[in-house]
Short mmCIF file of C-alpha atoms in Angstrom, two decimals:
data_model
loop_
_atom_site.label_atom_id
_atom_site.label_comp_id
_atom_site.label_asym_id
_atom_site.label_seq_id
_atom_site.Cartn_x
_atom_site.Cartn_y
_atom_site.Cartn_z
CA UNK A 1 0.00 0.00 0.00
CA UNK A 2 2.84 2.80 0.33
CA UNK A 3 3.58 2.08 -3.34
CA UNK A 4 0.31 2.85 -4.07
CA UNK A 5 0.44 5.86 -2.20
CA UNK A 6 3.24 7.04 -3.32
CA UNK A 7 2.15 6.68 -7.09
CA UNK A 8 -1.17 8.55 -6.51
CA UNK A 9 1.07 11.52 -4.59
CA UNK A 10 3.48 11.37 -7.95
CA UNK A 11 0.42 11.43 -10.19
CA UNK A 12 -1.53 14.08 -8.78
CA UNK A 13 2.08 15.87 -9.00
CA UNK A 14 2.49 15.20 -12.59
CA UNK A 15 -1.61 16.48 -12.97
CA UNK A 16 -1.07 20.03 -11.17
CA UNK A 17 2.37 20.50 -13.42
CA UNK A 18 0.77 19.32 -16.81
CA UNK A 19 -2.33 21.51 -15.93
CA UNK A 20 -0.15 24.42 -15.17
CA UNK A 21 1.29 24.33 -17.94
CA UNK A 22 -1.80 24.07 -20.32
CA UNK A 23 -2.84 27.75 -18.10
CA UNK A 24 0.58 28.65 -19.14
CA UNK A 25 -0.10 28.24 -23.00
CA UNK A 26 -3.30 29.13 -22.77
CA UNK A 27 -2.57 32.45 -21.46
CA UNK A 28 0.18 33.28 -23.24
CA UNK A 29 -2.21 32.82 -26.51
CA UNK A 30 -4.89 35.13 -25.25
CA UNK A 31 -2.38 37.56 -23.78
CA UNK A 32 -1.76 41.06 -25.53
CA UNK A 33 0.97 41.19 -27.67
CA UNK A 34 2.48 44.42 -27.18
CA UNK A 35 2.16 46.70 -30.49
CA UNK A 36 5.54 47.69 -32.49
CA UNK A 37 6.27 51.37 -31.66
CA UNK A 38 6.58 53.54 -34.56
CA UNK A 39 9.58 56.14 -34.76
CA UNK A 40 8.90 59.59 -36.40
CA UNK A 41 11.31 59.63 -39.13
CA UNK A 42 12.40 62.22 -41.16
CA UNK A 43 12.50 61.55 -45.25
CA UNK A 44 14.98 63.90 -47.36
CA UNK A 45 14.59 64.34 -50.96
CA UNK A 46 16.84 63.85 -53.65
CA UNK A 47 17.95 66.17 -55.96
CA UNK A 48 18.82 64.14 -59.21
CA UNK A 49 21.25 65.65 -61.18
CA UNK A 50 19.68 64.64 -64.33
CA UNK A 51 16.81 67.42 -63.95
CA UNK A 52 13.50 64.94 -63.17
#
């Protein structure tokens, strides 16, 4: 009987970390990404030599 015991204790372990873990992924899917930030940048034009 403390086999058995044992094996239930080690099962219920293995239950809690495999359910964390499915929270874990779970979570991370419905979580916010956070948004790229966009830099002002400033654009200079060209002046071809070729007149256009």
């Amino acid at each position: 009987m403390r086999n058995a015991r044992a094996l239930a204790e080690r099962l219920a372990e293995t239950l809690s970390d495999a359910l964390v873990r499915a929270a874990e992924i779970v979570l991370d899917a419905v979580r916010p990404q956070p948004q790229a930030k966009l830099v002002p940048v400033r654009v200079r034009s060209r002046r071809r030599s070729n007149g256009r």
